[in-house]
Structures are given as structure tokens and as C-alpha cells.
Short mmCIF file of C-alpha atoms and ligand atoms in Angstrom, two decimals:
data_model
loop_
_atom_site.label_atom_id
_atom_site.label_comp_id
_atom_site.label_asym_id
_atom_site.label_seq_id
_atom_site.Cartn_x
_atom_site.Cartn_y
_atom_site.Cartn_z
CA MET A 1 57.57 -5.40 127.06
CA PHE A 2 60.22 -5.29 124.36
CA ARG A 3 60.98 -9.09 122.83
CA SER A 4 64.73 -9.29 123.58
CA ILE A 5 65.41 -12.56 121.91
CA PRO A 6 67.95 -12.12 118.02
CA ARG A 7 66.29 -13.62 115.61
CA ILE A 8 67.63 -13.64 112.28
CA TYR A 9 68.19 -9.68 111.20
CA ALA A 10 69.39 -7.61 108.25
CA ASN A 11 72.53 -5.63 107.93
CA ILE A 12 72.47 -3.30 105.75
CA LYS A 13 75.81 -1.32 104.39
CA ILE A 14 76.60 1.27 102.33
CA GLY A 15 80.08 3.26 101.34
CA ILE A 16 79.52 7.09 101.36
CA ASN A 17 82.81 8.51 99.24
CA ALA A 18 83.98 11.58 100.09
CA SER A 19 82.25 13.34 97.49
CA ASN A 20 78.98 11.91 99.75
CA ASN A 21 77.96 9.74 96.63
CA LEU A 22 76.20 6.55 97.91
CA LEU A 23 78.96 4.09 95.94
CA SER A 24 75.62 1.93 95.55
CA SER A 25 73.10 2.60 93.16
CA ARG A 26 71.38 0.57 96.13
CA ASN A 27 71.63 -1.12 99.64
CA ILE A 28 72.68 -4.06 100.28
CA ILE A 29 71.21 -6.39 102.45
CA ILE A 30 72.40 -9.15 103.62
CA LYS A 31 71.26 -11.33 105.21
CA ASN A 32 72.61 -13.48 108.31
CA ASP A 33 72.05 -16.01 111.50
CA LEU A 34 74.14 -14.48 114.65
CA PHE A 35 72.81 -11.35 116.34
CA ARG A 36 75.73 -9.83 116.08
CA SER A 37 77.60 -8.45 119.37
CA PHE A 38 78.01 -4.82 119.12
CA SER A 39 80.44 -3.10 121.27
CA TYR A 40 80.56 0.15 121.85
CA LEU A 41 82.30 2.88 123.24
CA SER A 42 79.78 4.52 125.13
CA ARG A 43 80.80 8.36 125.81
CA ASN A 44 79.72 9.06 129.08
CA TYR A 45 81.16 12.69 129.76
CA PHE A 46 82.49 12.73 133.11
CA GLY A 47 84.96 15.07 133.48
CA SER A 48 87.78 14.67 136.07
CA LEU A 49 89.23 17.31 137.89
CA GLY A 50 93.23 17.29 137.08
CA ILE A 51 94.16 17.33 141.00
CA TYR A 52 95.76 20.78 141.81
CA SER A 53 97.80 21.31 144.79
CA ARG A 54 97.16 25.03 145.46
CA ASP A 55 100.63 26.14 145.30
CA ARG A 56 101.59 24.94 141.69
CA MET A 57 97.74 26.68 140.93
CA ASN A 58 97.60 28.26 137.57
CA ILE A 59 94.90 29.61 136.23
CA ILE A 60 95.52 28.88 132.30
CA GLU A 61 95.53 32.08 130.81
CA THR A 62 95.33 31.48 127.48
CA ARG A 63 92.16 30.13 125.89
CA LYS A 64 93.58 27.33 123.60
CA LEU A 65 94.74 25.65 126.90
CA LEU A 66 91.66 27.01 128.20
CA VAL A 67 88.97 25.48 126.26
CA ASN A 68 91.43 21.83 126.50
CA ASN A 69 91.50 22.18 129.76
CA ILE A 70 87.72 22.23 129.84
CA LEU A 71 86.94 20.43 128.19
CA LYS A 72 88.72 17.26 129.78
CA ARG A 73 87.23 18.31 132.62
CA ASN A 74 84.26 19.31 132.11
CA LEU A 75 84.43 22.43 134.05
CA ILE A 76 81.48 25.64 133.49
CA GLU A 77 81.93 25.88 129.91
CA SER A 78 82.44 24.18 127.48
CA PRO A 79 82.48 24.96 123.05
CA ASP A 80 79.03 24.55 121.56
CA LEU A 81 80.08 21.80 118.92
CA GLU A 82 78.10 21.81 115.61
CA VAL A 83 76.84 17.93 114.78
CA LYS A 84 79.33 16.48 111.80
CA ILE A 85 78.68 12.94 110.60
CA PRO A 86 82.37 11.92 109.08
CA GLU A 87 81.78 11.51 106.04
CA SER A 88 85.63 8.42 106.01
CA LYS A 89 83.40 5.42 106.69
CA PRO A 90 80.60 3.87 105.72
CA ILE A 91 76.84 3.93 108.18
CA THR A 92 75.67 0.56 108.39
CA VAL A 93 72.16 -0.32 110.12
CA SER A 94 71.45 -3.07 111.92
CA ILE A 95 67.69 -4.10 112.08
CA THR A 96 66.46 -6.60 115.12
CA PRO A 97 63.00 -7.58 116.24
CA THR A 98 63.84 -4.85 119.26
CA LYS A 99 66.53 -2.11 118.11
CA VAL A 100 68.52 -0.13 115.69
CA PHE A 101 71.63 -0.28 115.13
CA ILE A 102 73.56 2.96 113.37
CA ASN A 103 77.16 1.81 113.59
CA TRP A 104 78.41 5.68 112.80
CA GLN A 105 82.07 6.86 110.72
CA ASP A 106 83.41 6.74 114.21
CA ASP A 107 83.00 3.30 114.81
CA GLN A 108 80.48 4.58 117.58
CA THR A 109 77.61 2.43 118.26
CA SER A 110 73.66 3.78 118.66
CA LYS A 111 70.89 2.53 119.43
CA PHE A 112 67.26 3.58 119.10
CA HIS A 113 64.40 0.64 120.35
CA ASN A 114 62.07 0.65 117.78
CA PHE A 115 59.54 1.95 119.61
CA TRP A 116 60.80 5.13 120.20
CA LEU A 117 61.73 5.40 116.42
CA ARG A 118 58.24 5.46 115.81
CA ASP A 119 57.47 7.44 118.29
CA HIS A 120 59.47 9.88 116.96
CA CYS A 121 58.68 9.98 113.86
CA LYS A 122 58.60 13.12 112.53
CA CYS A 123 55.89 12.00 108.90
CA GLU A 124 53.55 15.19 108.41
CA GLU A 125 51.19 12.10 109.72
CA CYS A 126 52.87 11.68 113.12
CA PHE A 127 55.01 15.09 113.31
CA HIS A 128 51.93 18.90 112.45
CA LYS A 129 54.92 20.29 110.19
CA ILE A 130 53.48 24.20 111.77
CA THR A 131 52.92 23.82 115.59
CA LYS A 132 55.59 21.87 116.15
CA GLN A 133 53.71 19.07 117.78
CA ARG A 134 53.63 15.35 118.27
CA LEU A 135 50.40 13.92 116.26
CA VAL A 136 51.74 10.35 117.18
CA ASP A 137 49.34 8.37 119.19
CA THR A 138 52.13 6.65 121.25
CA PHE A 139 49.27 4.00 122.77
CA LYS A 140 48.63 2.94 119.76
CA ILE A 141 51.63 1.47 118.33
CA PRO A 142 51.92 -1.45 118.84
CA GLU A 143 54.37 -2.06 121.54
CA ASP A 144 56.09 -5.22 119.42
CA LEU A 145 56.51 -3.15 116.77
CA GLU A 146 59.31 -4.62 114.30
CA PRO A 147 60.39 -2.76 111.44
CA SER A 148 60.45 -4.43 108.39
CA SER A 149 63.17 -2.61 105.68
CA ALA A 150 65.49 -0.34 106.65
CA SER A 151 67.13 1.72 103.75
CA PRO A 152 69.61 4.37 103.85
CA GLU A 153 70.35 7.08 101.61
CA LEU A 154 72.23 9.93 101.72
CA HIS A 155 71.06 12.11 104.05
CA GLY A 156 69.14 9.45 106.74
CA VAL A 157 66.93 6.27 106.66
CA LYS A 158 64.20 5.14 105.29
CA ILE A 159 62.31 2.41 108.14
CA THR A 160 59.45 0.55 106.90
CA TRP A 161 57.66 -0.06 109.86
CA ASN A 162 54.73 -3.92 110.23
CA ASP A 163 52.12 -2.30 110.72
CA GLY A 164 52.69 -0.67 107.00
CA HIS A 165 54.05 2.89 108.06
CA THR A 166 57.36 4.39 106.49
CA SER A 167 59.78 6.99 108.59
CA PHE A 168 62.44 9.16 107.68
CA PHE A 169 65.01 9.85 109.90
CA LYS A 170 67.80 12.58 108.75
CA TRP A 171 72.04 10.75 110.16
CA THR A 172 72.56 13.83 111.92
CA TRP A 173 68.30 13.74 113.65
CA LEU A 174 69.63 10.68 114.94
CA ARG A 175 73.32 11.76 116.26
CA ARG A 176 72.09 14.83 117.94
CA HIS A 177 69.47 12.69 119.56
CA SER A 178 71.92 9.30 120.65
CA TYR A 179 70.95 8.07 124.28
CA ASP A 180 72.66 4.96 123.76
CA PRO A 181 74.75 6.22 124.05
CA GLN A 182 74.60 9.92 124.56
CA PHE A 183 76.92 12.46 122.56
CA VAL A 184 79.26 15.03 123.70
CA ASP A 185 79.49 16.28 119.97
CA THR A 186 75.28 16.86 119.59
CA LEU A 187 75.67 19.96 122.35
CA PRO A 188 73.20 23.00 121.41
CA PHE A 189 73.70 24.40 118.07
CA LEU A 190 74.99 27.31 119.56
CA LYS A 191 77.81 28.11 118.27
CA LYS A 192 79.61 30.73 120.49
CA LYS A 193 81.38 29.42 123.40
CA LYS A 194 81.39 31.25 127.21
CA ILE A 195 83.92 33.48 127.27
CA LEU A 196 84.74 33.05 130.76
CA TRP A 197 85.70 37.00 132.71
CA HIS A 198 88.27 38.46 135.41
CA ALA A 199 88.76 42.34 136.36
CA GLY A 200 90.58 42.59 133.27
CA ILE A 201 87.47 42.86 131.22
CA LYS A 202 87.22 46.58 132.21
CA ASP A 203 89.76 47.42 129.05
CA CYS A 204 87.69 45.42 126.62
CA PRO A 205 84.07 45.49 127.86
CA PRO A 206 81.03 43.61 125.43
CA ILE A 207 79.66 46.65 123.85
CA VAL A 208 76.98 47.30 121.32
CA GLN A 209 75.34 50.35 119.49
CA TYR A 210 70.98 51.03 119.77
CA LYS A 211 70.99 51.74 116.66
CA ASP A 212 72.09 48.72 115.44
CA VAL A 213 70.26 46.89 118.08
CA MET A 214 66.79 49.23 117.36
CA GLN A 215 67.30 48.99 113.52
CA THR A 216 68.39 45.54 111.85
CA LYS A 217 68.53 42.14 112.82
CA GLU A 218 72.07 41.57 112.75
CA GLY A 219 72.52 44.53 114.89
CA LEU A 220 69.41 42.58 117.90
CA SER A 221 71.43 38.84 117.26
CA ASP A 222 74.83 40.74 117.45
CA TRP A 223 73.65 41.66 121.11
CA LEU A 224 72.12 39.22 121.42
CA ILE A 225 75.20 36.62 121.69
CA LYS A 226 77.94 38.96 123.38
CA ILE A 227 75.19 38.57 126.15
CA ASN A 228 75.09 34.78 125.99
CA GLU A 229 79.14 34.87 125.36
CA TYR A 230 80.08 37.32 127.99
CA GLY A 231 77.18 37.42 130.12
CA PHE A 232 76.00 40.78 130.17
CA CYS A 233 76.39 42.98 127.75
CA PHE A 234 76.34 47.53 127.02
CA ILE A 235 74.43 49.23 125.11
CA ASP A 236 75.85 53.08 123.67
CA GLY A 237 73.43 55.80 123.16
CA VAL A 238 70.24 55.04 124.33
CA PRO A 239 67.72 58.15 125.24
CA PRO A 240 68.18 58.77 128.86
CA LYS A 241 64.63 57.87 129.02
CA VAL A 242 61.90 55.92 130.19
CA LYS A 243 60.05 55.27 127.03
CA GLU A 244 63.81 54.54 124.59
CA THR A 245 64.78 52.19 127.57
CA GLU A 246 61.64 49.95 127.98
CA GLU A 247 61.69 49.49 124.31
CA LEU A 248 64.65 48.01 123.77
CA ALA A 249 64.56 45.57 126.84
CA LYS A 250 61.62 44.89 124.59
CA ARG A 251 64.01 44.48 121.74
CA ILE A 252 64.63 41.18 122.97
CA CYS A 253 60.75 39.42 124.96
CA PHE A 254 57.53 41.33 126.78
CA ILE A 255 58.47 42.15 130.57
CA ARG A 256 58.66 40.00 133.70
CA GLU A 257 56.55 41.56 135.74
CA THR A 258 57.65 40.08 139.37
CA HIS A 259 55.87 41.90 142.90
CA TYR A 260 58.34 44.73 141.98
CA GLY A 261 56.35 45.82 139.04
CA GLY A 262 57.21 45.94 135.67
CA PHE A 263 59.13 48.01 133.94
CA TRP A 264 60.66 49.58 136.93
CA ASP A 265 62.25 53.29 138.18
CA PHE A 266 63.18 53.68 141.40
CA THR A 267 65.19 55.08 143.33
CA SER A 268 66.46 55.39 147.25
CA ASN A 269 62.98 56.59 149.18
CA LEU A 270 62.06 52.12 150.45
CA ALA A 271 58.97 52.35 147.99
CA HIS A 272 59.75 48.22 148.21
CA GLY A 273 60.65 47.09 151.28
CA ASP A 274 63.55 45.54 150.18
CA THR A 275 68.11 47.38 150.25
CA ALA A 276 68.46 47.82 146.78
CA TYR A 277 65.55 50.71 147.53
CA THR A 278 68.29 52.07 149.83
CA SER A 279 71.44 53.72 149.59
CA LEU A 280 73.09 51.07 151.06
CA ALA A 281 76.45 48.94 149.28
CA LEU A 282 74.83 46.17 147.72
CA LYS A 283 77.69 42.75 147.60
CA ALA A 284 77.43 41.12 144.35
CA HIS A 285 74.63 38.32 144.11
CA THR A 286 72.30 37.59 141.46
CA ASP A 287 68.44 38.80 142.04
CA ASN A 288 65.41 36.59 142.59
CA THR A 289 67.16 33.88 144.08
CA TYR A 290 63.19 33.57 146.50
CA PHE A 291 61.93 32.92 143.20
CA THR A 292 61.41 29.48 142.14
CA ASP A 293 62.31 30.26 138.18
CA PRO A 294 64.81 33.33 139.33
CA SER A 295 64.73 36.01 136.29
CA GLY A 296 67.41 35.14 133.47
CA LEU A 297 67.90 38.62 132.36
CA GLN A 298 68.23 41.98 134.43
CA MET A 299 68.49 45.63 132.52
CA PHE A 300 69.84 48.79 134.20
CA HIS A 301 69.78 52.01 133.07
CA LEU A 302 70.81 54.79 135.03
CA ILE A 303 69.17 58.24 133.80
CA GLU A 304 69.90 61.00 136.91
CA PHE A 305 72.57 61.09 139.89
CA LYS A 306 73.53 63.88 141.98
CA GLY A 307 76.00 62.96 144.56
CA THR A 308 78.53 60.20 145.75
CA GLY A 309 79.51 56.69 145.28
CA GLY A 310 76.88 54.30 143.95
CA THR A 311 79.47 52.79 141.68
CA SER A 312 78.54 49.54 139.96
CA LEU A 313 79.95 45.71 140.57
CA LEU A 314 79.84 42.73 138.23
CA VAL A 315 81.71 39.50 138.85
CA ASP A 316 81.49 36.15 136.47
CA GLY A 317 79.95 34.16 138.81
CA PHE A 318 81.17 31.23 136.10
CA TRP A 319 84.43 32.54 136.05
CA VAL A 320 84.08 32.47 140.28
CA ALA A 321 83.52 28.90 139.98
CA ARG A 322 85.91 27.63 137.46
CA LYS A 323 88.06 29.10 140.42
CA LEU A 324 86.57 27.53 143.37
CA LYS A 325 86.45 24.08 141.23
CA MET A 326 90.59 24.59 140.92
CA LEU A 327 91.58 25.77 143.80
CA TYR A 328 89.13 24.10 146.53
CA PRO A 329 86.37 20.82 144.38
CA LYS A 330 85.72 20.21 147.69
CA ALA A 331 84.11 23.84 148.80
CA TYR A 332 82.78 23.46 144.77
CA LYS A 333 80.44 20.39 145.91
CA VAL A 334 79.60 21.24 148.97
CA LEU A 335 77.51 24.61 147.27
CA SER A 336 76.75 22.40 144.28
CA THR A 337 74.79 20.52 146.76
CA ILE A 338 73.47 22.33 150.44
CA ARG A 339 70.40 23.47 149.97
CA ILE A 340 69.36 26.83 150.61
CA PRO A 341 66.01 28.42 151.72
CA THR A 342 64.87 31.97 150.61
CA HIS A 343 62.74 34.56 150.02
CA SER A 344 61.25 38.17 149.76
CA ALA A 345 58.81 39.48 152.26
CA GLY A 346 60.42 43.29 152.14
CA ASP A 347 56.27 44.33 151.30
CA SER A 348 53.57 43.86 153.36
CA ASP A 349 51.74 42.21 151.36
CA VAL A 350 54.71 39.97 149.88
CA LEU A 351 56.04 36.45 151.27
CA ILE A 352 57.95 34.84 148.30
CA GLU A 353 59.98 31.12 148.59
CA PRO A 354 60.63 29.12 146.05
CA THR A 355 59.38 25.60 145.42
CA PRO A 356 60.99 23.43 146.55
CA ASN A 357 61.87 26.31 149.25
CA ALA A 358 65.96 26.00 148.52
CA HIS A 359 67.68 25.40 146.23
CA PRO A 360 72.32 25.17 145.29
CA ILE A 361 74.34 28.15 145.46
CA LEU A 362 75.78 25.68 141.72
CA ASN A 363 73.01 24.26 139.67
CA HIS A 364 74.23 21.92 137.17
CA ASP A 365 73.31 20.53 134.56
CA PRO A 366 71.78 16.63 135.11
CA LEU A 367 72.91 15.46 131.73
CA THR A 368 76.13 17.78 130.88
CA HIS A 369 77.30 18.24 134.47
CA GLU A 370 77.99 21.89 133.14
CA LEU A 371 76.95 24.72 136.25
CA TYR A 372 73.71 27.23 134.17
CA GLN A 373 72.90 28.57 137.39
CA ILE A 374 74.24 30.40 140.30
CA ARG A 375 71.16 31.31 142.56
CA TYR A 376 73.81 33.94 145.51
CA ASN A 377 72.46 36.47 146.96
CA ASN A 378 73.38 35.87 151.14
CA ASP A 379 70.71 38.88 152.11
CA ASP A 380 68.07 37.34 151.42
CA ARG A 381 68.67 33.84 152.70
CA SER A 382 66.50 32.67 154.96
CA THR A 383 67.50 30.51 158.53
CA LEU A 384 69.76 27.16 158.04
CA SER A 385 67.65 25.17 160.09
CA HIS A 386 67.13 21.44 157.70
CA LEU A 387 71.26 20.99 157.06
CA SER A 388 73.06 18.78 160.04
CA PRO A 389 75.37 19.84 161.95
CA GLU A 390 78.50 19.15 160.25
CA GLU A 391 76.55 20.54 157.11
CA ILE A 392 76.56 23.71 158.84
CA GLU A 393 79.83 23.19 159.31
CA SER A 394 81.01 22.56 156.07
CA PHE A 395 77.95 24.68 154.23
CA TYR A 396 80.02 28.11 155.83
CA ASP A 397 84.01 25.93 155.10
CA ALA A 398 82.78 26.52 151.89
CA LEU A 399 81.00 29.96 151.81
CA ARG A 400 84.21 32.07 153.04
CA LYS A 401 85.57 30.03 150.27
CA TRP A 402 83.61 30.53 147.43
CA ASN A 403 83.27 34.37 149.07
CA LYS A 404 87.21 35.03 149.16
CA ILE A 405 87.33 34.61 145.52
CA LEU A 406 83.66 36.90 144.75
CA ILE A 407 85.60 39.78 145.80
CA ASP A 408 88.57 38.98 145.28
CA LYS A 409 89.86 42.52 143.23
CA GLU A 410 90.84 39.60 140.33
CA SER A 411 87.46 39.26 140.08
CA GLU A 412 85.50 42.20 140.58
CA TYR A 413 85.01 45.41 137.34
CA TRP A 414 83.66 48.21 139.14
CA VAL A 415 81.81 50.47 136.55
CA LYS A 416 80.32 53.39 136.80
CA LEU A 417 77.14 53.22 134.71
CA GLU A 418 75.79 56.91 132.62
CA PRO A 419 72.70 57.74 131.49
CA GLY A 420 73.22 56.27 128.09
CA ARG A 421 74.92 53.24 128.30
CA VAL A 422 72.50 50.65 129.23
CA LEU A 423 73.83 47.78 131.31
CA ILE A 424 72.09 44.42 130.98
CA PHE A 425 73.93 40.81 131.99
CA ASP A 426 72.81 37.19 132.50
CA ASN A 427 71.16 37.27 136.17
CA TRP A 428 72.02 33.25 135.81
CA ARG A 429 76.26 33.56 135.41
CA VAL A 430 76.42 37.60 136.70
CA LEU A 431 76.72 38.94 139.93
CA HIS A 432 75.94 42.42 140.09
CA GLY A 433 77.04 45.15 142.65
CA ARG A 434 77.04 48.58 143.97
CA ALA A 435 78.93 50.63 146.64
CA GLU A 436 76.51 52.72 148.76
CA PHE A 437 76.27 56.20 147.31
CA THR A 438 74.31 59.60 148.30
CA GLY A 439 72.58 62.25 147.14
CA HIS A 440 69.70 60.99 144.43
CA ARG A 441 69.91 58.01 141.96
CA ARG A 442 66.91 56.96 139.53
CA LEU A 443 67.81 53.84 137.75
CA ILE A 444 65.54 52.72 135.64
CA GLY A 445 65.15 48.85 133.85
CA ALA A 446 63.28 45.78 134.18
CA TYR A 447 63.71 41.72 134.28
CA LEU A 448 63.41 39.64 131.40
CA ASN A 449 62.15 36.21 131.59
CA TRP A 450 65.30 33.46 130.80
CA ASP A 451 62.64 30.74 128.78
CA ASP A 452 62.10 33.91 126.83
CA TYR A 453 65.63 35.68 126.10
CA ARG A 454 66.98 31.94 124.80
CA SER A 455 63.91 31.90 122.76
CA ARG A 456 64.66 34.96 121.13
CA LEU A 457 68.27 34.33 121.37
CA LYS A 458 67.76 31.00 119.32
CA ILE A 459 65.38 31.74 116.47
CA SER A 460 68.29 35.48 116.08
CA VAL A 461 70.69 32.92 115.24
CA LEU A 462 69.88 29.12 114.05
CA SER A 463 68.15 28.39 111.26
CA ARG A 464 64.76 26.90 110.82
CA GLN A 465 66.28 23.58 109.58
CA GLU A 466 68.74 23.49 112.79
CA ILE A 467 65.98 24.48 115.06
CA ASP A 468 63.41 21.71 113.06
CA GLU A 469 66.61 19.32 114.21
CA MET A 470 66.43 20.28 117.68
CA LEU A 471 63.19 19.34 118.53
C1 M3L B 501 63.15 45.34 141.27
N1 M3L B 501 64.40 46.23 141.20
C2 M3L B 501 66.19 45.22 140.59
C3 M3L B 501 64.70 47.60 142.03
C4 M3L B 501 65.31 45.65 143.00
C5 M3L B 501 65.10 44.18 142.94
C6 M3L B 501 65.91 43.94 144.41
C7 M3L B 501 66.65 43.07 144.73
C8 M3L B 501 66.72 41.30 145.52
N2 M3L B 501 66.63 41.83 146.90
C9 M3L B 501 67.20 40.69 145.07
O1 M3L B 501 68.07 39.69 145.00
O2 M3L B 501 66.12 39.47 144.19
O1 AKG B 502 71.57 49.86 142.55
C1 AKG B 502 71.70 49.33 141.68
O2 AKG B 502 72.50 49.51 140.81
C2 AKG B 502 71.97 47.75 141.45
C3 AKG B 502 70.65 47.52 143.09
C4 AKG B 502 70.20 46.05 142.61
O3 AKG B 502 71.42 45.88 142.80
C5 AKG B 502 68.57 45.06 142.56
O4 AKG B 502 68.53 45.92 142.27
O5 AKG B 502 69.10 43.69 142.52
#
């Protein structure tokens, strides 16, 4: 499809000095008759876990070491880096019959197919500036399209195509969307790192005030940022009533309806066929492992309680997973690959199973290899009849190692919920549970979808320009 025989190409050099001024009033185009081969470092980000012998194992406590260690070893958290186009050396742009080369100041070189660039043109003719949808007709772009010129400017490069169309691509957009190679330094804009925690969080849990969240944009974004960083957050000063708690949930986004209803208000009366509607103890778990798309956030407000027990449990699943990866890398890999069938079948008119009907407990982003979702509820697991005998053995071995860390006192944060203090947590990261209880206990709350939560978070922390650059 793309002609690969290089012919004459224009090599365009520009200079940007420290004060970001274009060094020459016009771009110098130098015609070379040889196709210059670019050697570039494709920096695929495959961290490799350092070998930790068990007896030498020590969980790195200080954040600086932790971040370096995690960045090196591609563990769970990696600070979302901002895209910085260094101004040290000029960015050179070369055009060829099939691709455009951007030679960055850090000596990395991106190669973009001409067709890809044209198909991603963001001019008003090709991309609807309000709906943010593509208007370009991919199938009308000539397959052998070539640029007739490329004019680097201060903030990006203007490309004129041989069909007469002109496109402009910002340097920061090109760097962020470079696919050959993909750059680690263009992780999502969210500037906040994940803060992994253990039982010690009990001394400094993230807390926001209800009135701030409900009355100010800053209060809302501070709340969302805390949820993103810690995986949970308390909200104090909430009237212990259904109306106000429901409004608080809707401050983020609409409530997710499930077979349990929308905004729930439940006690231990088996109103639904699930142990949550009993007074039994519930081990640390994430909810909705039986949904293809588990709820992203879960909100709890304990508004009535006359009895004993019922203390709530929170565990940072990302903390547990990181410890598992460092102590038992094989077990980590098993729980990241073996798929577990799940169901919710306690209501007479319900048999819910995910599609596909089995997911790993630890789920990773195929591009960044980061852990992004934990799906773990050992009580909602279906029969394991799809595994080989060897897989059965390695699964149970890995599960025991996971559980050992999960129930370790160092991992468990036990907290008594009180009327007026709402708990919200990331159901893809933080596991929750409760001690058994006696007496009357009324818990209200809701599920929120992951995508709608993340949308609210991005809208509340990113500028319009940053959002446009992500698309
Ligand atoms: C709806 N409400 C939160 C009250 C109960 C949810 C049931 C929890 C279920 N066992 C799961 O792990 O998904
Ligand atoms: O009753 C509680 O405190 C929590 C119930 C629970 O774990 C759930 O609904 O998933």
C-alpha cells in the first residue's frame, strides 16, 4: 500500500533557541539525494522486576526511592509525567514518499505514516471543533498520498499534501501520539501519582468536607483527585440522610442502576440474594466481579447502627499487588493471567455472568503494562472447570500467597463508619469488607460507573487545551 522506495526528500532544519524564538525567519529546506537512515531508540517500556530474595526483601518506604523503583520496574504506579518538549536542540522534520520523520531534541525520532497523519488532520474541515468527532473521510484519502512540503513553526509543523490539503500538527500532540516509537513521557495528563498505602493510613486518611464538595468546583476536584491518588476518601459533615447522600453521589455523575436497584438503602434482611444483605462477615473483596464492567466507585454511608461488630475493612489492592509482585513474582504472573469465572445468581430472576465469563484477578493495561484493575471476590467465584490440573495447582498456590498478604495486619485498615462520614472508594483498586455484626445496621450508598467517574475527574482537573490534545 505504501511505496517504500525512498526517493529525494526534503530535510528541513529549524532552530528554536532558549527563548523559544525561531532562529531563522524562514525554514531552510535542504534537498538531499540520499535517504537518510534514522537510528532511533524505541523506548518500549518493559520494566523488569529486580530479583528480590525473600530474606533481603524490604518494602521501599520513602516515596523518592519508591517512585524510582516503580519507574524502573514498571510496578503499579508511575507518576503521570507532563509532556515537555525540551528547547535545547532544533526539531528536524523530514518528509519522504511514505512517512514523515520528527527528530526530537532528545534524539528520539518519531516516524508517522503520511496516510496516518492525513487521517488525523485536526483542521475544521477534518475534525468537528465542537463535537470533537472526525469529519475526514478516511476512504477518500489517496493511499499514495505524499506531503509536498512541511513547514516547521514555533508550536508545530504545517504539512501541505500533494492533494492540496493543508494540516497543522502541534509538537506536543505529535509527541503524545507518537506510535513509532511510543513515548513513556506522554502518559495521561493527570498530574497526580497514585499513593499506595497500608494500615498506617489510619493516622492520615484522605478526608474532604461535604460543604466544600457540594458548593465549590475546587472542593469537587480536590475530592476527585484524592480518590484518584488514594483509591478512597472520606467526606465529613454529610447529613445522615438518603437525599443528601444521593445528591453527593450525583455530584460526580449519575448513579449506576443494577439488579440491586439504583441508590441502595439496605440492612441484613436478605432483600437481595447476596451475603451483603446478611450480618455475616465479608472478607476483603471488590464488587461486581460478575459484571463485564465492574462499577468504578462505591459509596457507603452508615446511617443507623444499634448492635455490635460491623466494622468496615479497606485494603489497597495496588499495595498488596505490588508486594506480591516483589515477593512472589511467579504468583503475580499467575493471578495476572489465569481467568476466573464469576456469577451473581442469588436473586430468583437473576443469573449475571461477565463476557467473556472469566477475567484475571490482576488486570493490566496492554500498552503501559500497568495494573489498572483488581477483580477479586473469592465468594462470587464460579466453579473452576476450565483450568488444566497444572493451572489449578499454580492458581491455588498463587491465591494463597495473595491472601496471605491481603489479610496481613500491615495491609488491613479497619475503620468504624459513623453517620455523617461518607466513604467512597475506587472499586477497581481498593478492596472492602466488614466484620460480622449483630443488631440493626442500615447502610445507604451507590455505585458509579468507572468511565463517568474518570470523565468527571479529567474535566475537573484538565484544561480544554489538554483535553483537546488527548483526542
Ligand atoms: C448493592 N450492595 C452494595 C448493597 C450489595 C452488593 C453485593 C455485593 C456483591 N457480593 C459483590 O461483591 O459485588
Ligand atoms: O455492609 C458493609 O459494610 C459492606 C457490604 C459490602 O461489602 C458490599 O455491599 O459489597
